[in-house]
Amino acid sequence: MLEAVLERITYANEETGYTVARVDTGRGGDLVTVVGALLGAQPGESIRMRGRWGSHPQYGKQFHVDDYTTVLPATVQGIRRYLGSGLIKGIGPVLADRIVSHFGVAALDVIEQQPERLIEVPKLGPKRTKMIAAAWEEQKAIKEVMVFLQGVGVSTSLAVRIYKQYQDKSIDVVREEPYRLATDVWGIGFRTADVIAKAVGIPHDSPQRVKAGLQFTLSEATGDGNCFLPENELIGAAIKILQVDAGLVIECLAELVAEEGVVRELLPDGEPAIYLVPFHRAEISLANQLRSLLGTDAERMPAFQDVDWDRAFAWLGAELADEQREAVRLALSRKVAVLTGGPGCGKSFTVRSIVRLALAKRAKVVLAAPTGRAAKRLTELTGHEARTVHRLLELRPGGDAAYDRDRPLDADLVVVDEASMLDLLLANKLVKAVAPGAHLLLVGDVDQLPSVGAGEVLRDVLAPGSPVPHVRLTRIFRQAQESGVVTNAHRINSGDYPVVRGLPDFFLFPVEEAEEAAALTVDVVAERIPRKFGLNPRRDVQVLTPMHRGPAGAGALNAVLQEALTPSTKDVPERRFGGRVFRVGDKVTQIRNNYDKGANGVFNGTLGVVTALDVVEQKLTVRTDEDEDVDYEFGELDELTHAYAMTIHRSQGSEYPCVVIPITTSAWMMLQRNLLYTAVTRAKKLVVLVGSRKAIGQAVRTVGAGRRHTALDHRLACAI
């Protein structure tokens, strides 16, 4: 048994609860290292640990913790340290000192039993007093939940979320309906819920478990971009995950269909498709709405039905290629149209021409893009304000849009750039908000990676048999031909190896091993590019990787790039969360859709910079790329990850002055043409490849792993 005050946590795995910490035993001398099951323990707490002493070959003597209990400190010094640790929201070291100076050893009893007396403390008003009392009560309640959850391996942050979701019903829900956690609580998936279910005695072959596993399998499939799974594929994947008999899975799937938990539909290829309900509804709705917009007799831009196009193009005062003229005519005369093409082919100039002509005829023009960066770029390009699709639709908590079929946008022309990023659910919300008779123009590069979310909307809309007209720009303009970035993007897209010598804006640093590529990438970003090109390594340079894992993956690179670009300093506050440390100045990105944050939600892929970190209020502030300040409580930091390096998938819709791409054979299975093409087209001025010629060749040669499971193309091609 060891009793001590927890001084600091040096490492904590939020998934497993494994923690490395330093404690003060109160006997003088150095701090002691303790390792093991310290789930939920906070710096400043007095804890009684059961375990054993051991020795680590590198770190020396350690106490291995099997379990622990919290002991409220009994001395003035212990209470001061406990309250000043940031454990109780609203109390920092200075206020803790004032509270303890006033109440002495009775301080904790006062907060517990007579919190109204806190107003006696100098400079402590009623508002802060109420906040401290509420935070104390919540902390107590959460502790009770944590004591129960500790035995089933739930992390601290998830225990807090469970409590916030269910309050005093938390333990009952966990005991009786553990699989509810997977759908109700962000951060808990089926596997975590399954561990909890086993611990509370849910049988391995329980129908509750099998149905939850089927829905989890479908949810995982949507995370991989699929709108549905073929029935046999779903059953096979579920059997693998659940390790139960096929007959039981088939029986439970039939029950799920009968209960309308999932949808079974026979598609034209003859194989039954199984959908989660929201994706089935969205796919049908999107197809119907596009066909409805195309077929309506209403017309909100009648001026372009009989316009003199030669005169209109002359008025623009700039030469347009034939395919650009066709795109302009299509966008202004047809209700729905698509403009696609690669870099340097004049998409931007064509869009600007369309917007200028529409505004000249007094049309109400609305411009949007899926990301803040893309919206800013569209604003700069056209001189007309563009917003993100989420802000345009004014999404509300829960995900419903303020604008929809019953309350459409007041717009005659809606232009959406970077449309390859539109997933099924967002595209459905957008198209529902376009008024009958208004024109919708989707602009994007169909050869880029498809959306992060489920679906391949742009590709499906352009599929053979689709009623939506389109123009593909193919001519590379002379100015663009002088850019190595543009030239190599088209070479890659055509299956040709990029030119990596003799260009002023496209380079290759050849290395074979992933570890070497990682080290060289950091040197290139932090030293070489700033020295040669004068670019700011945090603001202007973005590292894009094929995958998250591995030595040259986004996860490992973020850690070393953070130390190179935003190192720990005395004057800069920081907060450790799990295996990550957040500091003021960090580049970060949101990794889930959260409709409750910001003015209209904060969405997967939103980028930003940490601008403030308050250890007393226990919150961190991010300035997003939409110039919005968004607060995160410390318990919500698993919604953020560092963005010094990010996967190529996550970079869609963004553009950077310089892109650095570590590409090695360690990412062999991910190396595909559209992946490398997407990465290169994210750069405005400069591309630096770091890695293996063999890996680059593999990416250029590999066309792709086939289509996602979607049926939007079928629904558009057939009368519904």
Short mmCIF file of N, CA and C in Angstrom, two decimals, residues 555-688:
data_model
loop_
_atom_site.label_atom_id
_atom_site.label_comp_id
_atom_site.label_asym_id
_atom_site.label_seq_id
_atom_site.Cartn_x
_atom_site.Cartn_y
_atom_site.Cartn_z
N GLY A 555 0.39 10.74 -37.29
CA GLY A 555 0.45 10.70 -35.83
C GLY A 555 1.85 10.96 -35.30
N ALA A 556 2.82 10.19 -35.79
CA ALA A 556 4.20 10.34 -35.31
C ALA A 556 4.80 11.68 -35.74
N LEU A 557 4.51 12.11 -36.96
CA LEU A 557 5.06 13.37 -37.45
C LEU A 557 4.52 14.57 -36.68
N ASN A 558 3.26 14.50 -36.27
CA ASN A 558 2.72 15.62 -35.49
C ASN A 558 3.50 15.84 -34.21
N ALA A 559 3.89 14.75 -33.55
CA ALA A 559 4.62 14.87 -32.28
C ALA A 559 5.97 15.55 -32.49
N VAL A 560 6.71 15.13 -33.52
CA VAL A 560 8.05 15.71 -33.72
C VAL A 560 7.97 17.10 -34.34
N LEU A 561 6.98 17.34 -35.20
CA LEU A 561 6.82 18.68 -35.77
C LEU A 561 6.39 19.68 -34.70
N GLN A 562 5.54 19.23 -33.76
CA GLN A 562 5.15 20.12 -32.68
C GLN A 562 6.37 20.54 -31.86
N GLU A 563 7.24 19.59 -31.55
CA GLU A 563 8.43 19.93 -30.77
C GLU A 563 9.37 20.86 -31.53
N ALA A 564 9.39 20.72 -32.86
CA ALA A 564 10.25 21.59 -33.68
C ALA A 564 9.67 22.98 -33.85
N LEU A 565 8.33 23.07 -33.96
CA LEU A 565 7.71 24.35 -34.32
C LEU A 565 7.01 25.04 -33.15
N THR A 566 6.50 24.27 -32.19
CA THR A 566 5.81 24.86 -31.03
C THR A 566 6.30 24.14 -29.77
N PRO A 567 7.56 24.31 -29.43
CA PRO A 567 8.10 23.55 -28.30
C PRO A 567 7.55 24.06 -26.97
N SER A 568 7.69 23.22 -25.95
CA SER A 568 7.27 23.59 -24.61
C SER A 568 8.17 24.70 -24.08
N THR A 569 7.56 25.77 -23.59
CA THR A 569 8.33 26.86 -22.97
C THR A 569 7.66 27.26 -21.67
N LYS A 570 8.40 27.96 -20.84
CA LYS A 570 7.91 28.33 -19.52
C LYS A 570 6.66 29.21 -19.59
N ASP A 571 6.64 30.12 -20.54
CA ASP A 571 5.56 31.12 -20.58
C ASP A 571 4.34 30.67 -21.35
N VAL A 572 4.41 29.51 -22.02
CA VAL A 572 3.27 29.05 -22.85
C VAL A 572 2.53 27.95 -22.11
N PRO A 573 1.24 28.19 -21.75
CA PRO A 573 0.49 27.14 -21.04
C PRO A 573 0.25 25.93 -21.94
N GLU A 574 0.10 24.76 -21.33
CA GLU A 574 -0.17 23.55 -22.10
C GLU A 574 -1.06 22.62 -21.29
N ARG A 575 -1.68 21.68 -22.00
CA ARG A 575 -2.56 20.70 -21.34
C ARG A 575 -2.33 19.34 -21.97
N ARG A 576 -2.02 18.36 -21.13
CA ARG A 576 -1.85 16.99 -21.62
C ARG A 576 -3.19 16.31 -21.66
N PHE A 577 -3.46 15.62 -22.76
CA PHE A 577 -4.68 14.83 -22.87
C PHE A 577 -4.32 13.52 -23.54
N GLY A 578 -4.38 12.43 -22.77
CA GLY A 578 -3.96 11.15 -23.32
C GLY A 578 -2.49 11.23 -23.69
N GLY A 579 -2.17 10.82 -24.91
CA GLY A 579 -0.79 10.84 -25.37
C GLY A 579 -0.39 12.15 -26.02
N ARG A 580 -1.28 13.15 -26.03
CA ARG A 580 -0.99 14.41 -26.72
C ARG A 580 -0.88 15.56 -25.73
N VAL A 581 -0.12 16.59 -26.13
CA VAL A 581 -0.03 17.81 -25.35
C VAL A 581 -0.50 18.97 -26.23
N PHE A 582 -1.42 19.77 -25.72
CA PHE A 582 -1.91 20.92 -26.46
C PHE A 582 -1.28 22.19 -25.90
N ARG A 583 -0.81 23.04 -26.81
CA ARG A 583 -0.16 24.29 -26.42
C ARG A 583 -0.74 25.45 -27.22
N VAL A 584 -0.64 26.64 -26.65
CA VAL A 584 -1.02 27.84 -27.40
C VAL A 584 -0.09 27.93 -28.62
N GLY A 585 -0.69 28.15 -29.79
CA GLY A 585 0.07 28.20 -31.04
C GLY A 585 -0.02 26.93 -31.86
N ASP A 586 -0.56 25.84 -31.28
CA ASP A 586 -0.67 24.57 -32.00
C ASP A 586 -1.63 24.67 -33.18
N LYS A 587 -1.27 24.03 -34.29
CA LYS A 587 -2.21 23.79 -35.39
C LYS A 587 -3.04 22.56 -35.04
N VAL A 588 -4.36 22.69 -35.13
CA VAL A 588 -5.23 21.57 -34.77
C VAL A 588 -6.35 21.41 -35.79
N THR A 589 -6.98 20.23 -35.76
CA THR A 589 -8.13 19.98 -36.62
C THR A 589 -9.19 19.21 -35.84
N GLN A 590 -10.45 19.50 -36.13
CA GLN A 590 -11.59 18.81 -35.53
C GLN A 590 -11.75 17.44 -36.19
N ILE A 591 -12.05 16.39 -35.40
CA ILE A 591 -12.13 15.05 -35.99
C ILE A 591 -13.52 14.45 -35.88
N ARG A 592 -14.54 15.26 -35.54
CA ARG A 592 -15.92 14.77 -35.56
C ARG A 592 -16.84 15.93 -35.87
N ASN A 593 -18.01 15.63 -36.39
CA ASN A 593 -19.03 16.66 -36.54
C ASN A 593 -19.64 16.93 -35.16
N ASN A 594 -19.61 18.18 -34.73
CA ASN A 594 -20.22 18.55 -33.45
C ASN A 594 -21.14 19.75 -33.72
N TYR A 595 -22.43 19.46 -33.80
CA TYR A 595 -23.40 20.49 -34.16
C TYR A 595 -23.66 21.45 -33.00
N ASP A 596 -23.15 21.15 -31.82
CA ASP A 596 -23.42 21.99 -30.66
C ASP A 596 -22.35 23.05 -30.42
N LYS A 597 -21.30 23.04 -31.22
CA LYS A 597 -20.22 24.01 -31.03
C LYS A 597 -20.28 25.12 -32.08
N GLY A 598 -19.79 26.29 -31.71
CA GLY A 598 -19.74 27.39 -32.66
C GLY A 598 -21.12 27.88 -33.05
N ALA A 599 -21.14 28.80 -34.01
CA ALA A 599 -22.41 29.40 -34.45
C ALA A 599 -23.29 28.38 -35.16
N ASN A 600 -22.69 27.56 -36.01
CA ASN A 600 -23.46 26.57 -36.78
C ASN A 600 -22.79 25.21 -36.78
N GLY A 601 -22.15 24.87 -35.67
CA GLY A 601 -21.47 23.59 -35.58
C GLY A 601 -20.01 23.69 -36.01
N VAL A 602 -19.24 22.73 -35.56
CA VAL A 602 -17.84 22.59 -35.99
C VAL A 602 -17.72 21.19 -36.56
N PHE A 603 -17.06 21.06 -37.71
CA PHE A 603 -17.18 19.83 -38.47
C PHE A 603 -15.85 19.14 -38.72
N ASN A 604 -15.96 17.85 -38.92
CA ASN A 604 -14.81 17.00 -39.20
C ASN A 604 -13.96 17.65 -40.29
N GLY A 605 -12.69 17.93 -39.97
CA GLY A 605 -11.80 18.55 -40.94
C GLY A 605 -11.59 20.04 -40.75
N THR A 606 -12.39 20.68 -39.87
CA THR A 606 -12.20 22.11 -39.61
C THR A 606 -10.82 22.33 -39.00
N LEU A 607 -10.06 23.27 -39.56
CA LEU A 607 -8.71 23.56 -39.09
C LEU A 607 -8.70 24.80 -38.21
N GLY A 608 -7.69 24.91 -37.37
CA GLY A 608 -7.59 26.09 -36.53
C GLY A 608 -6.27 26.14 -35.79
N VAL A 609 -6.12 27.18 -34.97
CA VAL A 609 -4.93 27.38 -34.15
C VAL A 609 -5.37 27.61 -32.72
N VAL A 610 -4.69 26.97 -31.78
CA VAL A 610 -4.98 27.19 -30.36
C VAL A 610 -4.51 28.59 -29.98
N THR A 611 -5.45 29.43 -29.54
CA THR A 611 -5.12 30.81 -29.20
C THR A 611 -5.11 31.09 -27.71
N ALA A 612 -5.75 30.23 -26.92
CA ALA A 612 -5.78 30.44 -25.47
C ALA A 612 -5.97 29.11 -24.77
N LEU A 613 -5.44 29.03 -23.54
CA LEU A 613 -5.58 27.81 -22.73
C LEU A 613 -5.67 28.25 -21.27
N ASP A 614 -6.81 27.99 -20.66
CA ASP A 614 -7.08 28.47 -19.30
C ASP A 614 -7.19 27.27 -18.36
N VAL A 615 -6.17 27.09 -17.50
CA VAL A 615 -6.16 25.92 -16.63
C VAL A 615 -7.16 26.07 -15.48
N VAL A 616 -7.57 27.30 -15.16
CA VAL A 616 -8.56 27.50 -14.10
C VAL A 616 -9.95 27.17 -14.61
N GLU A 617 -10.32 27.75 -15.75
CA GLU A 617 -11.63 27.48 -16.35
C GLU A 617 -11.66 26.12 -17.06
N GLN A 618 -10.49 25.49 -17.20
CA GLN A 618 -10.36 24.18 -17.83
C GLN A 618 -10.93 24.19 -19.25
N LYS A 619 -10.48 25.17 -20.02
CA LYS A 619 -10.92 25.23 -21.41
C LYS A 619 -9.79 25.72 -22.30
N LEU A 620 -9.92 25.37 -23.54
CA LEU A 620 -8.94 25.73 -24.57
C LEU A 620 -9.73 26.39 -25.71
N THR A 621 -9.16 27.44 -26.31
CA THR A 621 -9.85 28.17 -27.38
C THR A 621 -9.12 27.98 -28.69
N VAL A 622 -9.89 27.67 -29.74
CA VAL A 622 -9.33 27.49 -31.08
C VAL A 622 -9.92 28.56 -32.00
N ARG A 623 -9.05 29.23 -32.73
CA ARG A 623 -9.48 30.15 -33.80
C ARG A 623 -9.51 29.34 -35.08
N THR A 624 -10.73 29.09 -35.60
CA THR A 624 -10.87 28.21 -36.76
C THR A 624 -10.54 28.95 -38.05
N ASP A 625 -10.45 28.18 -39.14
CA ASP A 625 -10.16 28.80 -40.44
C ASP A 625 -11.36 29.58 -40.99
N GLU A 626 -12.47 29.58 -40.25
CA GLU A 626 -13.61 30.46 -40.56
C GLU A 626 -13.60 31.70 -39.68
N ASP A 627 -12.45 31.94 -39.00
CA ASP A 627 -12.28 33.11 -38.13
C ASP A 627 -13.29 33.14 -36.99
N GLU A 628 -13.59 31.97 -36.45
CA GLU A 628 -14.50 31.86 -35.32
C GLU A 628 -13.73 31.29 -34.13
N ASP A 629 -13.94 31.88 -32.94
CA ASP A 629 -13.33 31.37 -31.72
C ASP A 629 -14.24 30.32 -31.10
N VAL A 630 -13.72 29.11 -30.94
CA VAL A 630 -14.51 27.99 -30.41
C VAL A 630 -13.83 27.46 -29.15
N ASP A 631 -14.60 27.35 -28.07
CA ASP A 631 -14.06 26.85 -26.80
C ASP A 631 -14.26 25.34 -26.67
N TYR A 632 -13.26 24.68 -26.09
CA TYR A 632 -13.32 23.25 -25.79
C TYR A 632 -13.01 23.06 -24.31
N GLU A 633 -13.90 22.38 -23.59
CA GLU A 633 -13.53 21.97 -22.24
C GLU A 633 -12.44 20.92 -22.33
N PHE A 634 -11.63 20.82 -21.27
CA PHE A 634 -10.52 19.87 -21.30
C PHE A 634 -11.00 18.44 -21.55
N GLY A 635 -12.20 18.12 -21.09
CA GLY A 635 -12.74 16.78 -21.31
C GLY A 635 -13.15 16.52 -22.75
N GLU A 636 -13.14 17.56 -23.59
CA GLU A 636 -13.54 17.41 -24.99
C GLU A 636 -12.35 17.37 -25.94
N LEU A 637 -11.15 17.31 -25.40
CA LEU A 637 -9.97 17.45 -26.26
C LEU A 637 -9.73 16.25 -27.16
N ASP A 638 -10.48 15.15 -26.95
CA ASP A 638 -10.35 14.05 -27.90
C ASP A 638 -11.08 14.36 -29.21
N GLU A 639 -11.76 15.51 -29.29
CA GLU A 639 -12.35 15.95 -30.56
C GLU A 639 -11.32 16.64 -31.44
N LEU A 640 -10.16 16.94 -30.87
CA LEU A 640 -9.11 17.65 -31.60
C LEU A 640 -7.88 16.77 -31.76
N THR A 641 -7.20 16.98 -32.87
CA THR A 641 -5.88 16.37 -33.03
C THR A 641 -4.97 17.40 -33.69
N HIS A 642 -3.67 17.21 -33.54
CA HIS A 642 -2.75 18.18 -34.13
C HIS A 642 -2.78 18.10 -35.65
N ALA A 643 -2.46 19.22 -36.29
CA ALA A 643 -2.58 19.29 -37.75
C ALA A 643 -1.31 19.81 -38.42
N TYR A 644 -0.15 19.69 -37.76
CA TYR A 644 1.11 20.00 -38.44
C TYR A 644 1.26 19.04 -39.62
N ALA A 645 0.89 17.80 -39.38
CA ALA A 645 0.80 16.79 -40.44
C ALA A 645 -0.61 16.24 -40.41
N MET A 646 -1.17 15.94 -41.58
CA MET A 646 -2.49 15.32 -41.64
C MET A 646 -2.53 14.37 -42.82
N THR A 647 -3.47 13.44 -42.77
CA THR A 647 -3.60 12.53 -43.89
C THR A 647 -4.11 13.29 -45.11
N ILE A 648 -3.80 12.78 -46.28
CA ILE A 648 -4.21 13.43 -47.53
C ILE A 648 -5.73 13.51 -47.59
N HIS A 649 -6.43 12.48 -47.10
CA HIS A 649 -7.89 12.51 -47.06
C HIS A 649 -8.39 13.74 -46.32
N ARG A 650 -7.74 14.08 -45.20
CA ARG A 650 -8.20 15.20 -44.38
C ARG A 650 -7.89 16.55 -45.02
N SER A 651 -7.03 16.58 -46.01
CA SER A 651 -6.63 17.86 -46.62
C SER A 651 -7.58 18.34 -47.70
N GLN A 652 -8.57 17.53 -48.05
CA GLN A 652 -9.46 17.88 -49.15
C GLN A 652 -10.12 19.23 -48.91
N GLY A 653 -10.21 20.01 -49.99
CA GLY A 653 -10.86 21.32 -49.91
C GLY A 653 -9.95 22.42 -49.42
N SER A 654 -8.76 22.07 -48.93
CA SER A 654 -7.83 23.08 -48.45
C SER A 654 -6.73 23.30 -49.48
N GLU A 655 -6.12 24.47 -49.41
CA GLU A 655 -5.02 24.80 -50.31
C GLU A 655 -3.95 25.49 -49.48
N TYR A 656 -2.70 25.18 -49.76
CA TYR A 656 -1.59 25.71 -48.97
C TYR A 656 -0.51 26.23 -49.92
N PRO A 657 0.24 27.26 -49.51
CA PRO A 657 1.35 27.71 -50.35
C PRO A 657 2.32 26.58 -50.67
N CYS A 658 2.61 25.75 -49.66
CA CYS A 658 3.57 24.65 -49.84
C CYS A 658 3.04 23.37 -49.21
N VAL A 659 3.23 22.26 -49.90
CA VAL A 659 2.86 20.94 -49.39
C VAL A 659 4.10 20.05 -49.38
N VAL A 660 4.33 19.37 -48.26
CA VAL A 660 5.42 18.40 -48.14
C VAL A 660 4.77 17.02 -47.97
N ILE A 661 5.18 16.06 -48.82
CA ILE A 661 4.52 14.76 -48.85
C ILE A 661 5.55 13.66 -48.59
N PRO A 662 5.59 13.11 -47.35
CA PRO A 662 6.44 11.93 -47.12
C PRO A 662 5.75 10.70 -47.70
N ILE A 663 6.43 9.99 -48.57
CA ILE A 663 5.79 8.87 -49.26
C ILE A 663 6.80 7.72 -49.35
N THR A 664 6.52 6.65 -48.60
CA THR A 664 7.44 5.51 -48.53
C THR A 664 6.68 4.21 -48.75
N THR A 665 7.43 3.15 -48.96
CA THR A 665 6.81 1.85 -49.22
C THR A 665 6.11 1.29 -47.98
N SER A 666 6.32 1.89 -46.81
CA SER A 666 5.61 1.44 -45.60
C SER A 666 4.11 1.69 -45.72
N ALA A 667 3.72 2.59 -46.62
CA ALA A 667 2.29 2.87 -46.85
C ALA A 667 1.80 2.19 -48.12
N TRP A 668 2.41 1.08 -48.48
CA TRP A 668 2.21 0.43 -49.79
C TRP A 668 0.73 0.26 -50.17
N MET A 669 -0.08 -0.23 -49.23
CA MET A 669 -1.48 -0.52 -49.54
C MET A 669 -2.29 0.75 -49.81
N MET A 670 -1.81 1.89 -49.36
CA MET A 670 -2.53 3.15 -49.54
C MET A 670 -2.12 3.89 -50.80
N LEU A 671 -1.05 3.45 -51.43
CA LEU A 671 -0.48 4.23 -52.52
C LEU A 671 -1.29 4.06 -53.80
N GLN A 672 -2.08 5.08 -54.11
CA GLN A 672 -2.93 5.09 -55.30
C GLN A 672 -2.82 6.43 -56.00
N ARG A 673 -3.14 6.41 -57.29
CA ARG A 673 -2.98 7.60 -58.12
C ARG A 673 -3.77 8.79 -57.60
N ASN A 674 -5.07 8.57 -57.26
CA ASN A 674 -5.88 9.73 -56.84
C ASN A 674 -5.43 10.28 -55.49
N LEU A 675 -4.77 9.45 -54.67
CA LEU A 675 -4.24 9.91 -53.40
C LEU A 675 -3.09 10.90 -53.63
N LEU A 676 -2.11 10.51 -54.45
CA LEU A 676 -0.98 11.39 -54.74
C LEU A 676 -1.43 12.62 -55.51
N TYR A 677 -2.35 12.43 -56.45
CA TYR A 677 -2.88 13.55 -57.24
C TYR A 677 -3.56 14.57 -56.33
N THR A 678 -4.37 14.10 -55.39
CA THR A 678 -5.05 15.01 -54.46
C THR A 678 -4.03 15.78 -53.63
N ALA A 679 -2.99 15.10 -53.15
CA ALA A 679 -1.98 15.77 -52.33
C ALA A 679 -1.27 16.87 -53.11
N VAL A 680 -0.88 16.56 -54.33
CA VAL A 680 -0.15 17.55 -55.15
C VAL A 680 -1.04 18.75 -55.47
N THR A 681 -2.32 18.51 -55.75
CA THR A 681 -3.21 19.62 -56.12
C THR A 681 -3.60 20.49 -54.92
N ARG A 682 -3.17 20.13 -53.71
CA ARG A 682 -3.43 21.00 -52.54
C ARG A 682 -2.43 22.16 -52.49
N ALA A 683 -1.36 22.11 -53.30
CA ALA A 683 -0.30 23.12 -53.23
C ALA A 683 -0.54 24.24 -54.25
N LYS A 684 -0.37 25.48 -53.79
CA LYS A 684 -0.48 26.63 -54.70
C LYS A 684 0.85 26.93 -55.38
N LYS A 685 1.96 26.80 -54.63
CA LYS A 685 3.24 27.28 -55.16
C LYS A 685 4.35 26.22 -55.18
N LEU A 686 4.33 25.30 -54.21
CA LEU A 686 5.51 24.46 -54.02
C LEU A 686 5.12 23.08 -53.50
N VAL A 687 5.72 22.04 -54.10
CA VAL A 687 5.54 20.66 -53.62
C VAL A 687 6.91 20.06 -53.36
N VAL A 688 7.06 19.44 -52.19
CA VAL A 688 8.29 18.71 -51.87
C VAL A 688 7.90 17.28 -51.51
#
